[in-house]
Amino acid sequence: MVSSTKLIDGKAFAQGLRIRVAAAAAALKAEHGFQPGLAVVLVGEDPASQVYVRSKTRATEEAGFHGVEHKLPATVVQNELMALIDRLNADPAIHGILVQLPLPAGLDSAAVVAAIDPRKDVDGLHVENVGALWNGAAGLVPCTPLGCVLLLKDRLGDLTGLNAVVVGRSALVGKPIAALLLAENCTVTLAHSKTRDLPGVCRQADILVAAVGRPEMIRGDWVKPGATVIDVGINRVPAPDGKGRLVGDVAFDEALAVAAAITPVPGGVGPMTIACLMRNTLTAACRIKGVAVPAV
Ligand code: NDP
């Protein structure tokens, strides 16, 4: 039997963060008379995207934010989408704009992201925010990576000097996590599909972050005893009930046996994404309004 204190409970941490964000939003309204505003843009009918957007809208309401949802058909043309972004950029009640990705085929998502006012880019994907992250300047940081680092700091405190290995180098997850860990003074290795001796590289890690998208690829004997493991992967695999079940990129039971701490899937990193979206919207609203960003 393995101690449950090894589990990093992202669900509970995210819930606490959302409560703190809601309290900060209520204080802003009382003291400064404004509400953070988030616009979520959904194009097309992708079922997974619809679920994400519903959760984001619910979280926006619970945080006491002003929220608007824009649903556009998959047949929308690029110019119409760009015109909506322009309107949202100009809307003083909106401080955060999130375009649910991926966009349907035929739409240029890079152009859409580039059109978002960087101050309202709560997904942290605009090149200005990417540059700010790597330069250590104040910008907006992608939500899932921010969530991973908040969980790590909550569990480990100061991360200075720790060896961190991030497996996966996507612009959305792996690279920003590496930048954030570097900013926390970790010694960072960014591994990917061409990395030689990946198990050996992973075994060097005090902090091992898996963001690959391959079910249970990282085995227990890749994990250094006493390491802290953050599993970003969300993979649906077949299960006897026919609906499938969610697993991460890490073979959980094997890793749990050797790690000091590990995030489960589900209930680890996943819930942090929306909580950090709320945190980013609060941050964006305060900066745009010229009000000190509350610590949450
Ligand atoms: P991508 O497909 O964009 O990137 C995957 C990365 O993994 C690439 O850098 C790729 O390397 C690397 N990779 C693939 N195969 C291997 C391998 N055999 N060995 C080593 N590296 C490999 O995925 P994302 O970054 O968008 O997502 C990663 C995972 O995180 C997915 O499971 C996704 O569902 C999940 N996710 C979870 C979120 C959450 O809220 N919890 C949010 C976002 C994503 P290369 O660059 O060389 O091709």
Tab-separated table of C-alpha atoms and ligand atoms in Angstrom:
chain	number	residue	atom	x	y	z
A	1	MET	CA	0.000	0.000	0.000
A	2	VAL	CA	1.483	3.343	-1.057
A	3	SER	CA	0.895	6.445	1.010
A	4	SER	CA	-1.740	8.773	-0.450
A	5	THR	CA	0.454	11.721	0.591
A	6	LYS	CA	2.434	10.919	-2.558
A	7	LEU	CA	-0.533	12.100	-4.604
A	8	ILE	CA	-0.487	15.697	-5.785
A	9	ASP	CA	-4.162	16.612	-5.666
A	10	GLY	CA	-4.577	19.066	-8.528
A	11	LYS	CA	-8.343	19.000	-8.188
A	12	ALA	CA	-8.237	20.303	-4.616
A	13	PHE	CA	-5.503	22.855	-5.406
A	14	ALA	CA	-7.433	24.112	-8.448
A	15	GLN	CA	-10.618	24.428	-6.406
A	16	GLY	CA	-8.771	26.505	-3.792
A	17	LEU	CA	-7.238	28.704	-6.481
A	18	ARG	CA	-10.626	29.314	-8.068
A	19	ILE	CA	-12.070	30.320	-4.695
A	20	ARG	CA	-9.183	32.754	-4.120
A	21	VAL	CA	-9.636	34.227	-7.612
A	22	ALA	CA	-13.379	34.688	-6.979
A	23	ALA	CA	-12.647	36.460	-3.680
A	24	ALA	CA	-10.142	38.736	-5.417
A	25	ALA	CA	-12.685	39.492	-8.174
A	26	ALA	CA	-15.312	40.408	-5.567
A	27	ALA	CA	-12.821	42.741	-3.879
A	28	LEU	CA	-11.978	44.402	-7.215
A	29	LYS	CA	-15.630	45.016	-7.890
A	30	ALA	CA	-16.167	46.487	-4.431
A	31	GLU	CA	-13.036	48.659	-4.425
A	32	HIS	CA	-12.575	49.578	-8.087
A	33	GLY	CA	-16.011	48.978	-9.637
A	34	PHE	CA	-15.004	46.587	-12.419
A	35	GLN	CA	-15.379	42.904	-13.173
A	36	PRO	CA	-12.774	40.865	-15.073
A	37	GLY	CA	-14.301	39.900	-18.422
A	38	LEU	CA	-13.504	36.772	-20.450
A	39	ALA	CA	-14.632	36.057	-24.010
A	40	VAL	CA	-14.440	32.452	-25.196
A	41	VAL	CA	-14.638	31.825	-28.933
A	42	LEU	CA	-15.666	28.401	-30.200
A	43	VAL	CA	-15.641	27.637	-33.912
A	44	GLY	CA	-17.356	24.490	-35.139
A	45	GLU	CA	-18.881	21.538	-33.317
A	46	ASP	CA	-15.924	19.496	-32.073
A	47	PRO	CA	-17.379	17.608	-29.056
A	48	ALA	CA	-14.213	17.836	-26.920
A	49	SER	CA	-13.944	21.589	-27.581
A	50	GLN	CA	-17.610	22.027	-26.664
A	51	VAL	CA	-16.989	20.294	-23.312
A	52	TYR	CA	-13.949	22.506	-22.600
A	53	VAL	CA	-15.855	25.664	-23.493
A	54	ARG	CA	-18.787	24.701	-21.242
A	55	SER	CA	-16.390	24.138	-18.326
A	56	LYS	CA	-14.671	27.470	-18.979
A	57	THR	CA	-18.003	29.307	-19.082
A	58	ARG	CA	-19.094	27.677	-15.811
A	59	ALA	CA	-15.793	28.596	-14.155
A	60	THR	CA	-16.140	32.192	-15.406
A	61	GLU	CA	-19.581	32.491	-13.790
A	62	GLU	CA	-18.360	30.911	-10.543
A	63	ALA	CA	-15.469	33.369	-10.398
A	64	GLY	CA	-17.941	36.244	-10.613
A	65	PHE	CA	-16.434	37.418	-13.908
A	66	HIS	CA	-18.279	38.920	-16.843
A	67	GLY	CA	-18.325	36.112	-19.431
A	68	VAL	CA	-19.341	35.957	-23.068
A	69	GLU	CA	-19.338	32.970	-25.373
A	70	HIS	CA	-19.116	33.375	-29.158
A	71	LYS	CA	-20.090	30.271	-31.101
A	72	LEU	CA	-19.348	30.381	-34.805
A	73	PRO	CA	-20.102	27.725	-37.421
A	74	ALA	CA	-17.223	25.693	-38.884
A	75	THR	CA	-18.038	27.400	-42.188
A	76	VAL	CA	-17.015	30.838	-40.857
A	77	VAL	CA	-14.445	32.564	-43.050
A	78	GLN	CA	-11.136	33.869	-41.727
A	79	ASN	CA	-12.127	37.525	-42.151
A	80	GLU	CA	-15.250	37.146	-40.008
A	81	LEU	CA	-13.216	35.500	-37.251
A	82	MET	CA	-10.580	38.245	-37.459
A	83	ALA	CA	-13.327	40.883	-37.283
A	84	LEU	CA	-14.656	39.280	-34.091
A	85	ILE	CA	-11.156	39.360	-32.565
A	86	ASP	CA	-10.912	43.073	-33.477
A	87	ARG	CA	-14.231	43.769	-31.746
A	88	LEU	CA	-13.170	41.859	-28.628
A	89	ASN	CA	-9.790	43.657	-28.598
A	90	ALA	CA	-11.677	46.969	-28.588
A	91	ASP	CA	-14.332	45.940	-26.029
A	92	PRO	CA	-13.543	47.596	-22.664
A	93	ALA	CA	-15.588	44.984	-20.755
A	94	ILE	CA	-13.369	42.162	-22.078
A	95	HIS	CA	-9.904	41.611	-20.572
A	96	GLY	CA	-9.279	38.053	-21.727
A	97	ILE	CA	-9.858	36.415	-25.117
A	98	LEU	CA	-9.622	32.681	-25.503
A	99	VAL	CA	-10.036	31.094	-28.919
A	100	GLN	CA	-10.585	27.375	-28.410
A	101	LEU	CA	-7.989	25.467	-30.438
A	102	PRO	CA	-7.671	23.587	-32.703
A	103	LEU	CA	-9.707	25.548	-35.235
A	104	PRO	CA	-11.479	23.658	-38.029
A	105	ALA	CA	-9.468	22.965	-41.182
A	106	GLY	CA	-9.127	25.935	-43.494
A	107	LEU	CA	-8.758	28.537	-40.727
A	108	ASP	CA	-5.352	30.024	-39.935
A	109	SER	CA	-4.997	29.709	-36.158
A	110	ALA	CA	-1.555	31.384	-36.116
A	111	ALA	CA	-3.065	34.510	-37.708
A	112	VAL	CA	-5.915	34.479	-35.177
A	113	VAL	CA	-3.552	34.182	-32.206
A	114	ALA	CA	-1.359	36.945	-33.662
A	115	ALA	CA	-4.404	39.224	-33.942
A	116	ILE	CA	-5.301	38.997	-30.237
A	117	ASP	CA	-4.211	42.012	-28.158
A	118	PRO	CA	-1.279	40.513	-26.188
A	119	ARG	CA	-2.651	42.119	-23.007
A	120	LYS	CA	-5.834	40.042	-23.481
A	121	ASP	CA	-4.059	36.841	-24.622
A	122	VAL	CA	-4.995	34.729	-21.575
A	123	ASP	CA	-3.793	31.557	-23.333
A	124	GLY	CA	-0.288	33.064	-23.419
A	125	LEU	CA	0.307	32.019	-27.032
A	126	HIS	CA	0.929	35.404	-28.670
A	127	VAL	CA	4.562	35.785	-29.695
A	128	GLU	CA	4.896	38.841	-27.404
A	129	ASN	CA	3.921	36.711	-24.419
A	130	VAL	CA	6.174	33.851	-25.526
A	131	GLY	CA	9.061	36.330	-25.743
A	132	ALA	CA	8.203	37.826	-22.363
A	133	LEU	CA	8.227	34.354	-20.783
A	134	TRP	CA	11.701	33.522	-22.109
A	135	ASN	CA	13.001	37.014	-21.284
A	136	GLY	CA	11.646	36.999	-17.737
A	137	ALA	CA	9.358	39.964	-18.457
A	138	ALA	CA	5.779	40.311	-17.204
A	139	GLY	CA	3.410	38.723	-19.699
A	140	LEU	CA	0.679	36.107	-19.706
A	141	VAL	CA	1.772	32.474	-19.331
A	142	PRO	CA	-0.006	29.464	-20.932
A	143	CYS	CA	-2.486	27.996	-18.458
A	144	THR	CA	-1.494	24.308	-18.290
A	145	PRO	CA	2.257	25.034	-17.861
A	146	LEU	CA	1.465	27.643	-15.196
A	147	GLY	CA	-0.686	25.038	-13.425
A	148	CYS	CA	2.164	22.502	-13.453
A	149	VAL	CA	4.611	24.941	-11.886
A	150	LEU	CA	2.114	26.105	-9.245
A	151	LEU	CA	1.638	22.453	-8.226
A	152	LEU	CA	5.405	21.897	-8.094
A	153	LYS	CA	6.044	24.977	-5.968
A	154	ASP	CA	3.197	24.058	-3.651
A	155	ARG	CA	4.689	20.584	-3.157
A	156	LEU	CA	8.429	21.324	-3.186
A	157	GLY	CA	8.753	24.995	-2.233
A	158	ASP	CA	11.914	26.482	-3.740
A	159	LEU	CA	12.860	24.636	-6.952
A	160	THR	CA	16.331	26.181	-7.209
A	161	GLY	CA	19.041	23.827	-8.435
A	162	LEU	CA	16.764	20.852	-9.098
A	163	ASN	CA	17.262	18.833	-12.283
A	164	ALA	CA	14.068	19.068	-14.333
A	165	VAL	CA	13.401	16.929	-17.389
A	166	VAL	CA	10.425	17.912	-19.556
A	167	VAL	CA	9.433	15.282	-22.120
A	168	GLY	CA	7.606	16.979	-25.007
A	169	ARG	CA	8.506	20.279	-26.697
A	170	SER	CA	5.188	21.637	-27.982
A	171	ALA	CA	4.639	25.399	-28.011
A	172	LEU	CA	1.509	24.890	-25.902
A	173	VAL	CA	2.939	22.699	-23.135
A	174	GLY	CA	6.546	21.471	-23.161
A	175	LYS	CA	8.410	24.652	-24.118
A	176	PRO	CA	6.562	26.995	-21.723
A	177	ILE	CA	6.977	24.514	-18.856
A	178	ALA	CA	10.719	24.430	-19.590
A	179	ALA	CA	10.854	28.254	-19.600
A	180	LEU	CA	8.974	28.481	-16.301
A	181	LEU	CA	11.220	25.891	-14.628
A	182	LEU	CA	14.292	27.721	-15.905
A	183	ALA	CA	12.903	30.906	-14.365
A	184	GLU	CA	12.607	28.954	-11.083
A	185	ASN	CA	16.356	28.204	-11.341
A	186	CYS	CA	15.995	24.543	-12.268
A	187	THR	CA	18.555	22.933	-14.573
A	188	VAL	CA	16.266	22.037	-17.436
A	189	THR	CA	16.481	19.333	-20.102
A	190	LEU	CA	13.853	19.482	-22.827
A	191	ALA	CA	13.459	15.995	-24.293
A	192	HIS	CA	11.497	14.950	-27.385
A	193	SER	CA	11.017	12.186	-29.933
A	194	LYS	CA	14.622	12.403	-31.148
A	195	THR	CA	16.217	12.339	-27.688
A	196	ARG	CA	18.779	9.536	-27.286
A	197	ASP	CA	18.373	7.196	-24.305
A	198	LEU	CA	15.185	8.849	-23.060
A	199	PRO	CA	14.865	6.461	-20.072
A	200	GLY	CA	18.415	7.407	-18.997
A	201	VAL	CA	17.688	11.134	-19.405
A	202	CYS	CA	14.485	10.798	-17.369
A	203	ARG	CA	16.354	8.956	-14.584
A	204	GLN	CA	18.411	12.153	-13.988
A	205	ALA	CA	15.293	14.117	-13.114
A	206	ASP	CA	14.406	15.414	-9.672
A	207	ILE	CA	11.341	16.832	-11.439
A	208	LEU	CA	9.996	14.793	-14.345
A	209	VAL	CA	7.277	16.372	-16.491
A	210	ALA	CA	5.568	14.218	-19.123
A	211	ALA	CA	3.782	16.066	-21.949
A	212	VAL	CA	3.891	13.609	-24.799
A	213	GLY	CA	0.402	12.305	-25.597
A	214	ARG	CA	1.393	8.609	-25.510
A	215	PRO	CA	-0.454	6.475	-22.966
A	216	GLU	CA	1.775	5.249	-20.115
A	217	MET	CA	4.950	5.625	-22.163
A	218	ILE	CA	7.084	6.613	-19.161
A	219	ARG	CA	7.690	3.509	-17.079
A	220	GLY	CA	8.476	3.203	-13.391
A	221	ASP	CA	12.144	2.343	-14.017
A	222	TRP	CA	12.572	5.660	-15.889
A	223	VAL	CA	11.802	7.502	-12.634
A	224	LYS	CA	14.583	8.370	-10.188
A	225	PRO	CA	13.643	7.248	-6.674
A	226	GLY	CA	12.306	10.255	-4.780
A	227	ALA	CA	11.514	12.284	-7.913
A	228	THR	CA	8.418	14.438	-8.309
A	229	VAL	CA	6.410	13.497	-11.397
A	230	ILE	CA	3.975	15.784	-13.212
A	231	ASP	CA	1.880	13.961	-15.787
A	232	VAL	CA	0.300	16.362	-18.270
A	233	GLY	CA	-0.882	13.639	-20.651
A	234	ILE	CA	-4.557	12.951	-21.174
A	235	ASN	CA	-5.116	9.819	-23.248
A	236	ARG	CA	-8.289	7.796	-23.662
A	237	VAL	CA	-7.609	4.050	-23.848
A	238	PRO	CA	-10.051	1.151	-24.346
A	239	ALA	CA	-11.781	-0.166	-21.223
A	240	PRO	CA	-14.215	-3.040	-20.636
A	241	ASP	CA	-17.170	-0.610	-20.298
A	242	GLY	CA	-16.686	0.367	-23.947
A	243	LYS	CA	-16.383	4.085	-23.038
A	244	GLY	CA	-12.659	3.939	-22.403
A	245	ARG	CA	-10.721	5.397	-19.507
A	246	LEU	CA	-8.293	8.262	-19.141
A	247	VAL	CA	-4.621	7.584	-18.519
A	248	GLY	CA	-1.593	9.840	-18.504
A	249	ASP	CA	1.766	9.598	-20.249
A	250	VAL	CA	3.228	7.920	-17.160
A	251	ALA	CA	2.594	4.308	-16.061
A	252	PHE	CA	1.011	5.549	-12.847
A	253	ASP	CA	1.241	2.527	-10.508
A	254	GLU	CA	4.856	1.826	-11.451
A	255	ALA	CA	5.897	5.458	-11.023
A	256	LEU	CA	3.958	5.830	-7.776
A	257	ALA	CA	6.068	3.049	-6.280
A	258	VAL	CA	9.338	4.973	-6.777
A	259	ALA	CA	8.415	8.665	-6.914
A	260	ALA	CA	8.158	10.938	-3.888
A	261	ALA	CA	5.091	12.581	-5.417
A	262	ILE	CA	3.018	12.300	-8.580
A	263	THR	CA	-0.049	13.855	-10.188
A	264	PRO	CA	-2.853	11.395	-11.002
A	265	VAL	CA	-4.768	11.393	-14.296
A	266	PRO	CA	-7.497	12.504	-14.058
A	267	GLY	CA	-7.455	14.884	-11.082
A	268	GLY	CA	-3.883	16.175	-11.374
A	269	VAL	CA	-2.830	18.764	-13.943
A	270	GLY	CA	-6.176	18.780	-15.830
A	271	PRO	CA	-8.206	20.875	-13.342
A	272	MET	CA	-5.359	23.392	-13.050
A	273	THR	CA	-5.800	24.553	-16.638
A	274	ILE	CA	-9.160	26.240	-16.110
A	275	ALA	CA	-8.182	27.554	-12.665
A	276	CYS	CA	-5.127	29.200	-14.257
A	277	LEU	CA	-7.295	30.615	-17.042
A	278	MET	CA	-9.290	32.386	-14.330
A	279	ARG	CA	-6.056	33.535	-12.676
A	280	ASN	CA	-4.741	34.858	-16.011
A	281	THR	CA	-8.004	36.717	-16.701
A	282	LEU	CA	-7.809	38.361	-13.276
A	283	THR	CA	-4.173	39.322	-13.965
A	284	ALA	CA	-5.009	40.698	-17.431
A	285	ALA	CA	-7.937	42.730	-16.098
A	286	CYS	CA	-5.865	44.292	-13.320
A	287	ARG	CA	-3.012	45.209	-15.665
A	288	ILE	CA	-5.363	46.731	-18.245
A	289	LYS	CA	-7.106	48.735	-15.500
A	290	GLY	CA	-3.807	49.781	-13.917
A	291	VAL	CA	-4.665	48.134	-10.598
A	292	ALA	CA	-2.185	46.047	-8.554
A	293	VAL	CA	-2.546	42.341	-9.380
A	294	PRO	CA	-3.743	40.567	-6.200
A	295	ALA	CA	-1.687	37.591	-4.981
A	296	VAL	CA	-3.935	34.530	-5.255
B	1	NDP	P1	1.999	17.534	-29.009
B	1	NDP	O1	1.559	16.357	-29.832
B	1	NDP	O2	1.884	18.908	-29.594
B	1	NDP	O3	3.519	17.327	-28.592
B	1	NDP	C1	3.980	16.087	-28.147
B	1	NDP	C2	5.445	16.166	-27.839
B	1	NDP	O4	5.841	14.870	-27.398
B	1	NDP	C3	6.320	16.520	-29.045
B	1	NDP	O5	7.300	17.461	-28.676
B	1	NDP	C4	6.961	15.186	-29.432
B	1	NDP	O6	8.288	15.287	-29.899
B	1	NDP	C5	7.010	14.469	-28.099
B	1	NDP	N1	6.987	13.020	-28.318
B	1	NDP	C6	6.132	12.303	-29.077
B	1	NDP	N2	6.475	10.998	-29.039
B	1	NDP	C7	7.565	10.896	-28.278
B	1	NDP	C8	8.403	9.823	-27.878
B	1	NDP	N3	8.161	8.564	-28.268
B	1	NDP	N4	9.434	10.090	-27.083
B	1	NDP	C9	9.698	11.346	-26.665
B	1	NDP	N5	8.943	12.414	-27.014
B	1	NDP	C10	7.894	12.191	-27.805
B	1	NDP	O7	1.182	17.418	-27.638
B	1	NDP	P2	0.847	18.551	-26.540
B	1	NDP	O8	2.103	19.117	-26.011
B	1	NDP	O9	-0.199	19.454	-27.036
B	1	NDP	O10	0.162	17.630	-25.424
B	1	NDP	C11	0.890	16.625	-24.744
B	1	NDP	C12	-0.077	15.856	-23.858
B	1	NDP	O11	-0.631	16.759	-22.893
B	1	NDP	C13	-1.284	15.260	-24.571
B	1	NDP	O12	-1.625	14.024	-23.957
B	1	NDP	C14	-2.402	16.260	-24.324
B	1	NDP	O13	-3.675	15.660	-24.346
B	1	NDP	C15	-2.045	16.715	-22.938
B	1	NDP	N6	-2.552	18.053	-22.601
B	1	NDP	C16	-3.156	18.192	-21.391
B	1	NDP	C17	-3.626	19.413	-20.987
B	1	NDP	C18	-4.258	19.530	-19.642
B	1	NDP	O14	-5.029	20.409	-19.387
B	1	NDP	N7	-3.902	18.653	-18.699
B	1	NDP	C19	-3.545	20.601	-21.851
B	1	NDP	C20	-2.808	20.360	-23.067
B	1	NDP	C21	-2.344	19.124	-23.427
B	1	NDP	P3	8.688	15.965	-31.316
B	1	NDP	O15	8.589	17.442	-31.080
B	1	NDP	O16	10.078	15.498	-31.529
B	1	NDP	O17	7.702	15.459	-32.315
